[in-house]
Short mmCIF file of C-alpha atoms and ligand atoms in Angstrom, two decimals:
data_model
loop_
_atom_site.label_atom_id
_atom_site.label_comp_id
_atom_site.label_asym_id
_atom_site.label_seq_id
_atom_site.Cartn_x
_atom_site.Cartn_y
_atom_site.Cartn_z
CA UNK A 525 -13.31 -5.95 36.50
CA UNK A 526 -10.54 -5.16 39.51
CA UNK A 527 -7.53 -3.18 38.38
CA UNK A 528 -4.50 -4.07 39.86
CA UNK A 529 -2.68 -0.69 39.49
CA UNK A 530 0.24 -1.19 42.01
CA UNK A 531 1.49 -4.89 40.30
CA UNK A 532 4.58 -4.75 38.96
CA UNK A 533 2.91 -5.22 35.45
CA UNK A 534 -0.41 -3.08 35.93
CA UNK A 535 -3.53 -4.88 34.84
CA UNK A 536 -6.94 -5.82 34.55
CA UNK A 537 -6.81 -9.41 34.01
CA UNK A 538 -6.04 -10.92 37.39
CA UNK A 539 -2.31 -11.94 36.98
CA UNK A 540 -1.99 -11.93 40.65
CA UNK A 541 -4.51 -15.03 40.22
CA UNK A 542 -2.53 -17.10 37.54
CA UNK A 543 1.32 -17.48 39.12
CA UNK A 544 3.19 -19.16 36.10
CA UNK A 545 1.52 -16.33 33.75
CA UNK A 546 2.44 -13.44 35.78
CA UNK A 547 6.40 -15.04 36.52
CA UNK A 548 6.32 -15.79 32.38
CA UNK A 549 5.41 -12.05 31.98
CA UNK A 550 7.70 -10.41 34.53
CA UNK A 551 10.43 -12.34 32.74
CA UNK A 552 9.39 -10.80 29.61
CA UNK A 553 9.45 -7.30 31.28
CA UNK A 554 12.89 -6.26 31.91
CA UNK A 555 13.54 -7.92 28.43
CA UNK A 556 10.66 -5.13 26.84
CA UNK A 557 12.61 -2.16 29.18
CA UNK A 558 16.22 -3.26 27.88
CA UNK A 559 14.50 -3.10 24.46
CA UNK A 560 12.98 0.31 24.99
CA UNK A 561 16.19 1.71 25.98
CA UNK A 562 17.97 0.03 23.28
CA UNK A 563 15.70 1.03 20.34
CA UNK A 564 13.22 3.49 21.83
CA UNK A 565 13.90 7.18 21.54
CA UNK A 566 17.63 7.97 21.57
CA UNK A 567 17.57 10.54 23.95
CA UNK A 568 15.27 12.02 26.77
CA UNK A 569 15.31 8.71 28.35
CA UNK A 570 15.78 10.22 31.76
CA UNK A 571 13.71 13.24 31.54
CA UNK A 572 10.64 13.77 33.00
CA UNK A 573 7.52 13.85 30.40
CA UNK A 574 3.95 14.95 30.79
CA UNK A 575 2.37 11.19 29.77
CA UNK A 576 -1.11 9.93 30.47
CA UNK A 577 -0.61 6.59 31.94
CA UNK A 578 -3.64 4.06 31.42
CA UNK A 579 -5.09 2.99 35.18
CA UNK A 580 -8.84 1.98 34.41
CA UNK A 581 -10.65 0.89 31.09
CA UNK A 582 -14.27 2.88 31.90
CA UNK A 583 -15.31 5.66 30.24
CA UNK A 584 -14.50 8.30 32.95
CA UNK A 585 -11.05 8.72 34.41
CA UNK A 586 -9.11 5.61 32.29
CA UNK A 587 -6.24 7.69 32.45
CA UNK A 588 -3.71 9.48 34.43
CA UNK A 589 -1.26 12.57 33.40
CA UNK A 590 1.84 13.26 35.22
CA UNK A 591 5.69 13.94 34.68
CA UNK A 592 7.44 10.67 34.46
CA UNK A 593 10.42 9.03 32.84
CA UNK A 594 9.93 6.94 29.85
CA UNK A 595 11.66 3.74 30.97
CA UNK A 596 9.70 4.14 34.17
CA UNK A 597 6.41 4.10 32.73
CA UNK A 598 3.89 2.12 34.07
CA UNK A 599 3.08 -0.28 30.71
CA UNK A 600 0.19 -2.47 31.49
CA UNK A 601 -2.49 -5.23 30.42
CA UNK A 602 -6.13 -3.61 29.89
CA UNK A 603 -8.85 -5.50 28.22
CA UNK A 604 -12.35 -3.52 28.18
CA UNK A 605 -15.42 -4.69 30.12
CA UNK A 606 -16.74 -8.23 29.01
CA UNK A 607 -20.00 -7.57 27.13
CA UNK A 608 -22.71 -9.93 29.03
CA UNK A 609 -23.92 -12.72 26.48
CA UNK A 610 -21.79 -11.19 23.62
CA UNK A 611 -22.03 -13.39 20.38
CA UNK A 612 -20.11 -13.76 17.12
CA UNK A 613 -21.99 -10.93 14.95
CA UNK A 614 -20.76 -12.62 11.47
CA UNK A 615 -19.27 -15.43 9.47
CA UNK A 616 -20.09 -19.27 9.68
CA UNK A 617 -20.36 -19.07 13.42
CA UNK A 618 -22.77 -15.92 13.81
CA UNK A 619 -25.08 -15.91 16.75
CA UNK A 620 -23.05 -18.57 18.72
CA UNK A 621 -21.39 -17.39 21.92
CA UNK A 622 -18.04 -15.69 21.87
CA UNK A 623 -14.92 -18.01 22.46
CA UNK A 624 -13.13 -17.28 25.93
CA UNK A 625 -10.38 -19.67 25.00
CA UNK A 626 -8.86 -20.47 21.27
CA UNK A 627 -10.84 -22.92 19.27
CA UNK A 628 -8.00 -25.53 18.20
CA UNK A 629 -9.22 -25.17 14.80
CA UNK A 630 -8.53 -21.43 14.24
CA UNK A 631 -5.38 -21.37 16.57
CA UNK A 632 -3.00 -20.88 13.90
CA UNK A 633 -5.06 -17.97 12.27
CA UNK A 634 -5.44 -15.90 15.12
CA UNK A 635 -1.88 -16.58 16.17
CA UNK A 636 -1.36 -14.89 12.94
CA UNK A 637 -3.30 -11.93 13.38
CA UNK A 638 -2.23 -11.20 16.80
CA UNK A 639 1.90 -11.44 15.63
CA UNK A 640 1.24 -9.21 12.75
CA UNK A 641 -0.64 -6.75 14.68
CA UNK A 642 1.91 -6.90 17.61
CA UNK A 643 4.50 -6.94 15.15
CA UNK A 644 3.83 -3.12 13.90
CA UNK A 645 3.65 -1.75 17.45
CA UNK A 646 7.30 -2.02 18.60
CA UNK A 647 8.38 -1.36 14.78
CA UNK A 648 6.61 2.22 15.07
CA UNK A 649 8.92 3.33 18.14
CA UNK A 650 11.67 1.97 16.26
CA UNK A 651 10.93 4.05 13.13
CA UNK A 652 10.37 7.07 14.92
CA UNK A 653 13.23 6.48 17.65
CA UNK A 654 15.64 9.71 16.31
CA UNK A 655 12.52 11.75 16.05
CA UNK A 656 13.30 13.28 19.41
CA UNK A 657 16.61 15.40 18.49
CA UNK A 658 14.37 17.58 15.78
CA UNK A 659 11.03 18.08 17.53
CA UNK A 660 9.43 21.31 16.71
CA UNK A 661 8.32 22.06 20.17
CA UNK A 662 8.14 20.49 23.54
CA UNK A 663 4.35 19.82 22.95
CA UNK A 664 4.94 18.12 19.40
CA UNK A 665 7.79 16.19 21.77
CA UNK A 666 5.49 15.21 24.27
CA UNK A 667 3.14 13.92 21.80
CA UNK A 668 5.59 12.02 20.06
CA UNK A 669 6.59 10.29 23.18
CA UNK A 670 2.69 9.66 24.17
CA UNK A 671 2.37 8.04 21.21
CA UNK A 672 5.80 5.84 21.67
CA UNK A 673 4.92 4.50 24.84
CA UNK A 674 1.40 3.81 23.83
CA UNK A 675 2.63 1.82 21.06
CA UNK A 676 4.87 -0.04 23.85
CA UNK A 677 1.61 -0.59 25.65
CA UNK A 678 -0.03 -1.81 22.33
CA UNK A 679 2.99 -4.53 22.32
CA UNK A 680 2.21 -5.36 25.90
CA UNK A 681 -1.22 -6.30 24.96
CA UNK A 682 -0.59 -8.72 22.09
CA UNK A 683 2.00 -10.20 24.29
CA UNK A 684 -0.56 -10.69 26.88
CA UNK A 685 -2.75 -12.84 24.20
CA UNK A 686 0.52 -14.94 23.29
CA UNK A 687 1.47 -15.50 26.45
CA UNK A 688 -1.80 -16.40 28.07
CA UNK A 689 -3.54 -18.08 25.14
CA UNK A 690 -1.13 -19.68 23.01
CA UNK A 691 1.55 -21.70 25.17
CA UNK A 692 4.77 -22.56 24.23
CA UNK A 693 4.60 -21.07 20.49
CA UNK A 694 2.82 -17.83 21.77
CA UNK A 695 5.86 -17.29 24.13
CA UNK A 696 8.07 -17.64 21.55
CA UNK A 697 6.27 -15.36 19.28
CA UNK A 698 6.53 -12.69 21.87
CA UNK A 699 10.26 -13.17 22.03
CA UNK A 700 10.41 -12.56 18.27
CA UNK A 701 8.69 -9.38 18.68
CA UNK A 702 11.74 -7.77 20.34
CA UNK A 703 14.02 -9.58 17.75
CA UNK A 704 12.51 -8.43 14.19
CA UNK A 705 13.49 -4.67 14.06
CA UNK A 706 12.30 -2.13 11.37
CA UNK A 707 14.59 -1.77 8.46
CA UNK A 708 16.96 -4.28 9.57
CA UNK A 709 18.03 -6.30 6.58
CA UNK A 710 18.33 -10.03 8.10
CA UNK A 711 15.14 -10.08 10.23
CA UNK A 712 12.84 -7.35 9.17
CA UNK A 713 9.40 -6.00 10.64
CA UNK A 714 6.42 -8.28 8.63
CA UNK A 715 4.67 -5.43 6.93
CA UNK A 716 6.22 -3.31 4.25
CA UNK A 717 5.32 0.02 5.85
CA UNK A 718 7.16 -0.84 9.20
CA UNK A 719 10.26 -1.17 7.63
CA UNK A 720 10.36 2.19 5.94
CA UNK A 721 12.27 5.06 7.83
CA UNK A 722 10.37 7.96 9.54
CA UNK A 723 13.35 10.51 9.01
CA UNK A 724 11.81 13.59 9.57
CA UNK A 725 8.76 15.23 11.25
CA UNK A 726 6.53 15.78 8.14
CA UNK A 727 6.74 12.29 7.38
CA UNK A 728 5.94 11.56 11.05
CA UNK A 729 2.55 13.54 10.94
CA UNK A 730 1.72 11.93 7.81
CA UNK A 731 3.04 8.20 9.28
CA UNK A 732 0.29 8.79 12.13
CA UNK A 733 -2.10 10.41 10.05
CA UNK A 734 -2.13 7.60 7.28
CA UNK A 735 -0.38 4.40 8.94
CA UNK A 736 -2.01 4.88 12.17
CA UNK A 737 -5.36 5.02 10.46
CA UNK A 738 -4.53 1.46 8.95
CA UNK A 739 -4.34 0.69 12.48
CA UNK A 740 -7.41 1.91 13.57
CA UNK A 741 -9.29 0.07 11.09
CA UNK A 742 -7.57 -3.09 11.71
CA UNK A 743 -7.94 -2.88 15.56
CA UNK A 744 -11.79 -2.00 14.58
CA UNK A 745 -11.87 -5.21 12.58
CA UNK A 746 -10.30 -7.08 15.26
CA UNK A 747 -12.43 -5.62 17.95
CA UNK A 748 -15.52 -7.60 16.10
CA UNK A 749 -13.68 -11.13 16.49
CA UNK A 750 -15.26 -13.82 18.23
CA UNK A 751 -12.16 -14.59 20.26
CA UNK A 752 -13.36 -12.19 23.27
CA UNK A 753 -9.92 -11.73 24.70
CA UNK A 754 -8.29 -10.00 21.40
CA UNK A 755 -11.84 -8.39 20.89
CA UNK A 756 -11.81 -6.37 24.45
CA UNK A 757 -8.23 -5.79 23.95
CA UNK A 758 -8.68 -4.26 20.37
CA UNK A 759 -11.81 -2.35 22.00
CA UNK A 760 -9.46 -0.40 24.46
CA UNK A 761 -6.40 0.08 22.15
CA UNK A 762 -8.85 2.06 20.22
CA UNK A 763 -9.27 4.80 22.95
CA UNK A 764 -5.19 5.18 22.99
CA UNK A 765 -5.54 5.25 18.96
CA UNK A 766 -7.57 8.02 18.94
CA UNK A 767 -4.79 10.42 20.22
CA UNK A 768 -2.43 9.37 17.51
CA UNK A 769 -5.16 9.99 15.01
CA UNK A 770 -5.35 13.79 16.58
CA UNK A 771 -1.53 13.77 16.56
CA UNK A 772 -1.52 13.19 12.37
CA UNK A 773 -4.52 15.34 11.58
CA UNK A 774 -3.46 18.46 13.70
CA UNK A 775 -0.01 18.16 12.87
CA UNK A 776 -0.51 18.07 9.14
CA UNK A 777 -3.43 20.79 9.62
CA UNK A 778 -0.63 23.03 11.29
CA UNK A 779 1.98 22.38 8.76
CA UNK A 780 -0.53 23.76 6.14
CA UNK A 781 -1.37 26.41 8.29
CA UNK A 782 2.02 27.80 8.43
CA UNK A 783 2.47 27.23 4.67
CA UNK A 784 -0.26 29.47 3.82
CA UNK A 785 0.68 31.91 6.61
CA UNK A 786 4.13 32.11 4.35
CA UNK A 787 2.51 32.49 0.92
CA UNK A 788 0.42 35.39 1.87
CA UNK A 789 3.39 36.99 3.71
CA UNK A 790 5.59 36.69 1.10
CA UNK A 791 3.14 36.71 -1.84
CA UNK A 792 4.36 33.38 -3.53
CA UNK A 793 4.13 29.65 -3.53
CA UNK A 794 7.52 28.94 -3.05
CA UNK A 795 8.05 29.17 0.91
CA UNK A 796 10.93 27.08 1.10
CA UNK A 797 13.40 29.73 1.02
CA UNK A 798 11.16 31.31 3.74
CA UNK A 799 11.65 28.47 5.92
CA UNK A 800 8.25 26.83 5.08
CA UNK A 801 7.35 23.35 3.24
CA UNK A 802 5.63 24.02 0.06
CA UNK A 803 2.11 22.40 -1.22
CA UNK A 804 3.61 20.62 -3.89
CA UNK A 805 6.08 19.03 -1.27
CA UNK A 806 3.36 18.31 1.18
CA UNK A 807 1.57 16.74 -1.70
CA UNK A 808 4.73 14.67 -2.72
CA UNK A 809 4.65 13.22 0.94
CA UNK A 810 1.18 12.55 0.85
CA UNK A 811 1.54 10.61 -2.11
CA UNK A 812 3.98 8.40 -0.31
CA UNK A 813 2.61 7.60 3.38
CA UNK A 814 -0.80 7.27 1.56
CA UNK A 815 0.24 4.72 -0.87
CA UNK A 816 2.12 2.91 1.55
CA UNK A 817 -0.23 2.82 3.99
CA UNK A 818 -3.03 1.29 1.26
CA UNK A 819 -0.87 -1.72 0.91
CA UNK A 820 -0.79 -2.42 4.22
CA UNK A 821 -4.47 -3.73 3.60
CA UNK A 822 -3.61 -6.61 1.78
CA UNK A 823 -4.36 -8.00 -2.09
CA UNK A 824 -7.77 -7.11 -3.05
CA UNK A 825 -9.17 -10.53 -2.82
CA UNK A 826 -7.43 -12.91 -0.36
CA UNK A 827 -8.40 -16.05 0.66
CA UNK A 828 -6.91 -15.20 4.47
CA UNK A 829 -9.40 -12.05 4.82
CA UNK A 830 -12.14 -14.63 3.75
CA UNK A 831 -11.29 -17.26 6.21
CA UNK A 832 -11.06 -15.04 9.01
CA UNK A 833 -14.08 -13.69 8.32
CA UNK A 834 -16.00 -17.05 7.84
CA UNK A 835 -14.09 -18.32 10.93
CA UNK A 836 -15.45 -15.53 13.18
CA UNK A 837 -11.95 -14.23 13.67
CA UNK A 838 -11.78 -10.56 11.99
CA UNK A 839 -14.99 -9.07 10.93
CA UNK A 840 -15.44 -5.46 9.00
CA UNK A 841 -15.38 -2.25 10.38
CA UNK A 842 -18.67 -1.26 12.40
CA UNK A 843 -20.12 -5.03 11.13
CA UNK A 844 -22.98 -4.53 13.39
CA UNK A 845 -23.98 -1.84 11.43
CA UNK A 846 -24.01 -2.84 8.42
CA UNK A 847 -27.34 -4.00 6.64
CA UNK A 848 -26.75 -7.57 5.55
CA UNK A 849 -26.66 -11.13 6.12
CA UNK A 850 -23.20 -10.83 7.96
CA UNK A 851 -22.72 -14.20 6.13
CA UNK A 852 -21.62 -12.83 2.51
CA UNK A 853 -21.82 -16.34 1.29
CA UNK A 854 -23.36 -14.97 -1.87
CA UNK A 855 -22.63 -11.25 -2.06
CA UNK A 856 -20.57 -9.81 -4.41
CA UNK A 857 -18.66 -6.67 -5.01
CA UNK A 858 -16.33 -4.73 -7.56
CA UNK A 859 -12.72 -4.90 -7.25
CA UNK A 860 -9.96 -2.73 -9.51
CA UNK A 861 -8.31 -4.45 -11.97
CA UNK A 862 -5.68 -3.80 -14.53
CA UNK A 863 -6.08 -5.89 -17.80
CA UNK A 864 -5.26 -5.74 -21.34
CA UNK A 865 -3.68 -2.51 -20.86
CA UNK A 866 -6.50 -0.97 -19.11
CA UNK A 867 -7.36 -0.05 -15.31
CA UNK A 868 -11.11 -1.16 -14.69
CA UNK A 869 -13.21 -3.65 -12.38
CA UNK A 870 -14.34 -6.89 -12.29
CA UNK A 871 -16.86 -8.63 -10.00
CA UNK A 872 -15.59 -10.54 -6.79
CA UNK A 873 -17.01 -12.45 -4.10
CA UNK A 874 -17.43 -10.14 -1.35
CA UNK A 875 -15.73 -12.31 1.24
CA UNK A 876 -12.92 -12.74 -0.80
CA UNK A 877 -12.58 -8.97 -1.13
CA UNK A 878 -13.12 -7.81 2.26
CA UNK A 879 -9.20 -6.17 2.66
CA UNK A 880 -11.36 -4.48 -0.39
CA UNK A 881 -13.76 -3.16 1.85
CA UNK A 882 -11.85 -2.23 4.86
CA UNK A 883 -9.84 -0.09 2.04
CA UNK A 884 -12.63 1.69 0.65
CA UNK A 885 -13.69 2.46 4.49
CA UNK A 886 -10.26 3.65 5.24
CA UNK A 887 -10.27 5.92 2.14
CA UNK A 888 -13.28 7.44 2.98
CA UNK A 889 -12.14 8.39 6.59
CA UNK A 890 -8.42 9.54 5.17
CA UNK A 891 -10.95 12.24 2.70
CA UNK A 892 -12.06 14.01 6.28
CA UNK A 893 -8.77 15.55 7.03
CA UNK A 894 -7.93 16.24 3.62
CA UNK A 895 -11.42 18.58 3.30
CA UNK A 896 -10.41 20.00 6.58
CA UNK A 897 -6.74 20.94 5.47
CA UNK A 898 -8.42 22.02 2.23
CA UNK A 899 -10.80 24.23 3.67
CA UNK A 900 -7.37 26.20 5.10
CA UNK A 901 -5.48 25.84 1.49
CA UNK A 902 -8.78 27.19 -0.41
CA UNK A 903 -7.65 30.95 1.18
CA UNK A 904 -4.44 30.66 -1.35
CA UNK A 905 -6.24 28.90 -3.83
CA UNK A 906 -4.61 25.61 -3.50
CA UNK A 907 -5.60 21.95 -2.62
CA UNK A 908 -4.05 18.56 -1.57
CA UNK A 909 -5.98 15.42 -3.29
CA UNK A 910 -5.44 11.74 -2.66
CA UNK A 911 -3.53 9.93 -5.54
CA UNK A 912 -5.47 6.99 -7.17
CA UNK A 913 -5.57 3.88 -5.46
CA UNK A 914 -2.89 2.22 -8.32
CA UNK A 915 -0.40 4.59 -7.67
CA UNK A 916 2.67 3.50 -6.37
CA UNK A 917 1.35 0.06 -5.04
CA UNK A 918 3.62 -2.68 -3.87
CA UNK A 919 1.00 -5.26 -3.18
CA UNK A 920 -1.78 -6.37 -4.89
CA UNK A 921 -3.66 -6.08 -8.35
CA UNK A 922 -1.45 -2.52 -9.29
CA UNK A 923 1.71 -3.87 -7.84
CA UNK A 924 3.22 -4.70 -11.41
CA UNK A 925 1.80 -1.96 -12.57
CA UNK A 926 2.59 1.95 -13.30
CA UNK A 927 -0.32 4.20 -12.51
CA UNK A 928 0.05 7.93 -11.96
CA UNK A 929 -1.90 9.91 -8.84
CA UNK A 930 -4.19 10.89 -11.74
CA UNK A 931 -5.37 7.21 -12.53
CA UNK A 932 -3.57 6.62 -16.03
CA UNK A 933 -1.55 3.56 -16.39
CA UNK A 934 1.90 4.24 -17.75
CA UNK A 935 4.95 2.75 -19.10
CA UNK A 936 8.15 2.72 -17.55
CA UNK A 937 9.47 5.83 -19.48
CA UNK A 938 6.45 7.76 -18.58
CA UNK A 939 6.57 6.78 -14.81
CA UNK A 940 10.28 7.30 -14.22
CA UNK A 941 9.47 10.81 -15.84
CA UNK A 942 6.73 11.65 -13.67
CA UNK A 943 8.47 10.41 -10.13
CA UNK A 944 10.25 13.24 -9.33
CA UNK A 945 6.68 15.30 -9.54
CA UNK A 946 5.09 12.84 -7.62
CA UNK A 947 7.30 11.08 -4.67
CA UNK A 948 9.77 13.17 -2.54
CA UNK A 949 12.70 14.12 -4.12
CA UNK A 950 16.37 13.90 -2.66
CA UNK A 951 16.09 17.99 -2.91
CA UNK A 952 12.54 17.90 -1.04
CA UNK A 953 14.16 15.50 1.71
CA UNK A 954 17.10 17.82 1.82
CA UNK A 955 15.13 20.79 2.55
CA UNK A 956 12.46 19.37 4.94
CA UNK A 957 15.55 18.05 6.72
CA UNK A 958 17.46 21.33 6.59
CA UNK A 959 14.12 22.51 8.77
CA UNK A 960 14.02 20.06 11.11
CA UNK A 961 15.96 21.73 14.46
CA UNK A 962 14.81 20.67 17.90
CA UNK A 963 13.34 23.39 19.89
CA UNK A 964 13.56 22.89 23.58
CA UNK A 965 11.95 26.33 25.34
CA UNK A 966 8.63 25.95 26.38
CA UNK A 967 6.25 28.03 24.20
CA UNK A 968 8.46 28.25 21.42
CA UNK A 969 8.16 26.57 18.05
CA UNK A 970 10.00 25.88 14.85
CA UNK A 971 9.13 28.36 11.69
CA UNK A 972 7.82 25.73 9.38
CA UNK A 973 4.77 24.74 11.70
CA UNK A 974 1.84 26.60 13.31
CA UNK A 975 1.21 26.71 17.10
CA UNK A 976 -1.29 24.14 18.44
CA UNK A 977 -4.78 25.84 19.24
CA UNK A 978 -4.85 24.34 22.93
CA UNK A 979 -1.96 22.50 25.08
CA UNK A 980 -2.85 18.79 26.70
CA UNK A 981 -5.30 18.10 29.41
CA UNK A 982 -5.90 21.64 29.82
CA UNK A 983 -2.56 22.79 30.23
CA UNK A 984 -1.09 26.03 28.16
CA UNK A 985 0.90 25.48 25.06
CA UNK A 986 4.15 26.66 26.88
CA UNK A 987 3.83 23.89 29.77
CA UNK A 988 7.23 22.28 30.10
CA UNK A 989 5.59 19.19 28.50
CA UNK A 990 9.46 17.89 28.79
CA UNK A 991 11.83 18.70 31.37
CA UNK A 992 14.86 19.61 29.78
N1 BYC B 2316 3.60 -5.79 3.79
O1 BYC B 2316 -3.58 -12.69 1.42
P1 BYC B 2316 -2.75 -11.01 1.47
C1 BYC B 2316 -1.12 -0.66 13.33
C2 BYC B 2316 1.26 -10.41 3.10
S1 BYC B 2316 -1.24 -1.17 11.69
C3 BYC B 2316 4.61 -7.23 3.76
O2 BYC B 2316 -3.85 -10.14 0.54
P2 BYC B 2316 -3.88 -10.83 3.74
C4 BYC B 2316 -0.23 0.34 13.63
C5 BYC B 2316 0.40 -11.10 3.63
O3 BYC B 2316 1.03 -11.27 5.30
C6 BYC B 2316 -2.38 -2.60 11.76
N2 BYC B 2316 3.69 -8.37 3.32
O4 BYC B 2316 -2.81 -10.43 2.97
C7 BYC B 2316 -0.05 1.66 12.69
C8 BYC B 2316 0.49 -12.78 3.20
O5 BYC B 2316 1.32 -13.11 3.37
P3 BYC B 2316 1.22 -14.74 3.57
C9 BYC B 2316 -1.90 -3.85 12.20
C10 BYC B 2316 2.16 -8.22 2.99
O6 BYC B 2316 -3.72 -11.94 4.81
C11 BYC B 2316 1.00 2.47 13.23
C12 BYC B 2316 0.20 -12.38 1.68
O7 BYC B 2316 1.14 -11.03 1.52
N3 BYC B 2316 -2.47 -4.83 12.10
O8 BYC B 2316 -1.87 -1.49 13.96
O9 BYC B 2316 -5.04 -10.91 3.53
C13 BYC B 2316 1.51 2.46 14.29
C14 BYC B 2316 -0.67 -12.27 0.80
O10 BYC B 2316 -1.65 -11.12 1.22
C15 BYC B 2316 1.59 -7.20 3.12
C16 BYC B 2316 -3.07 -5.48 10.90
O11 BYC B 2316 -2.59 -5.60 9.98
C17 BYC B 2316 2.33 -5.66 3.66
N4 BYC B 2316 1.70 -4.33 3.13
O12 BYC B 2316 -4.13 -9.43 4.60
C18 BYC B 2316 1.37 1.44 14.92
C19 BYC B 2316 -3.87 -6.67 11.37
N5 BYC B 2316 0.26 -7.22 3.01
O13 BYC B 2316 0.28 -15.46 4.27
C20 BYC B 2316 0.85 0.23 14.89
C21 BYC B 2316 -3.51 -8.18 11.33
C22 BYC B 2316 0.20 -8.47 2.72
O14 BYC B 2316 0.96 -15.38 2.19
N6 BYC B 2316 -3.35 -8.23 10.10
N7 BYC B 2316 1.29 -9.19 3.24
O15 BYC B 2316 2.94 -15.31 4.06
C23 BYC B 2316 -4.13 -8.81 8.75
O16 BYC B 2316 -5.43 -8.77 8.89
C24 BYC B 2316 -3.21 -9.04 7.55
O17 BYC B 2316 -2.32 -9.78 7.88
C25 BYC B 2316 -3.19 -8.55 6.29
C26 BYC B 2316 -2.83 -8.92 5.16
C27 BYC B 2316 -4.47 -7.29 6.35
C28 BYC B 2316 -1.97 -7.50 7.08
#
């Protein structure tokens, strides 16, 4: 697959050979850049930032690192290498060759999946746009911008699919991706978590840990798709996504480390007055971001999810590694319920319960980071825990119920009394916000977070990642 790196839109999908498509995308490009300037980072648009840019798709050397101004970033369209004789791995079409064009009967469902995925990408850039003013270091500022430009590239990935495979409807949908905005009352983003603000860096690290991780699992399920261009697009997006996971996991890890340092230094749990974030506050922020991210998997049982799977559009995480018939016509599994005033389980068709299966995989992955952070916290006899699945949920079985973090069904009064201990309070937010002062000297760091252990791409931690 040749990569046309010097084209107006760098790509490996032979845009040069499809004049209509190229012109359509080239007319979308200035609108994208206008959106980036208007709703992307609120500052630093004309500063040089040390960013990696995708230039190829192979294992080795797919990225180039250099200082660039963000509006001049080379957002491109990259699909992973095609797999010879690839077959659909699940559902009613299992074993048939994958599709290179959209099958008519699945057009509406595929378009919806692409639109929902595409909508989250610019949404997160919008949510994070003010964070550049308060970055705890130039290293972190650069990582924020790296995440942002790559979310922009992920938008390009979905816009390419819409333009190339969905005709006029697809072009309209691509335009609407720039018209809906995070938190906009009249025209919000599609999924709940993408309308919540990301007001501070603790929220950003938890967002990249928990919400970007939903992205990882959704992309991994779409990579299984029988629609080959979607599969190959997601395959390459997952490479970039790994850095976003890193930013979240190490970001929270460094906050935890600093908290522990301050606890030891001052011999107290109450590190707030010493410029840190105490463990109880960390737990409340974690509870919020985890529960909001759990909602992103949809309801426990969903005919949409069953249809996507049966049709071969969206598989399970690591579908091929699973030891079953990959059709799930007779299989069942337990899903959580709330019935007669009690939390319990019921058996549901495995096909209908695929959102829950993906959520399970996600929860197991979330625990890994917690285990690492808890090794640090164990030094001071503390730990962070994932709240119960039913805590603070707005989608699915638990939506109309109040559940405590430790999994007790509560009355409204008990819930209201408990909330200040479980979710960030106004005082927490005021304190966290008070710590958010932008640090703009290479190698210098805000006091609420520990230094990273290494720099980016073999550069030292005190490198001028953003030239200010
Ligand atoms: N908020 O049948 P159900 C990422 C809707 S993140 C609002 O259970 P389904 C990223 C649902 O649309 C990954 N509405 O849902 C991360 C449905 O509406 P309709 C993004 C919601 O379809 C960080 C109705 O409720 N990618 O990449 O089984 C930074 C019934 O629900 C929500 C994807 O999500 C919600 N949270 O599953 C940057 C993959 N949840 O049809 C990027 C593509 C559900 O009744 N999307 N609803 O009008 C999907 O696979 C599915 O659409 C979902 C929902 C898993 C999201």
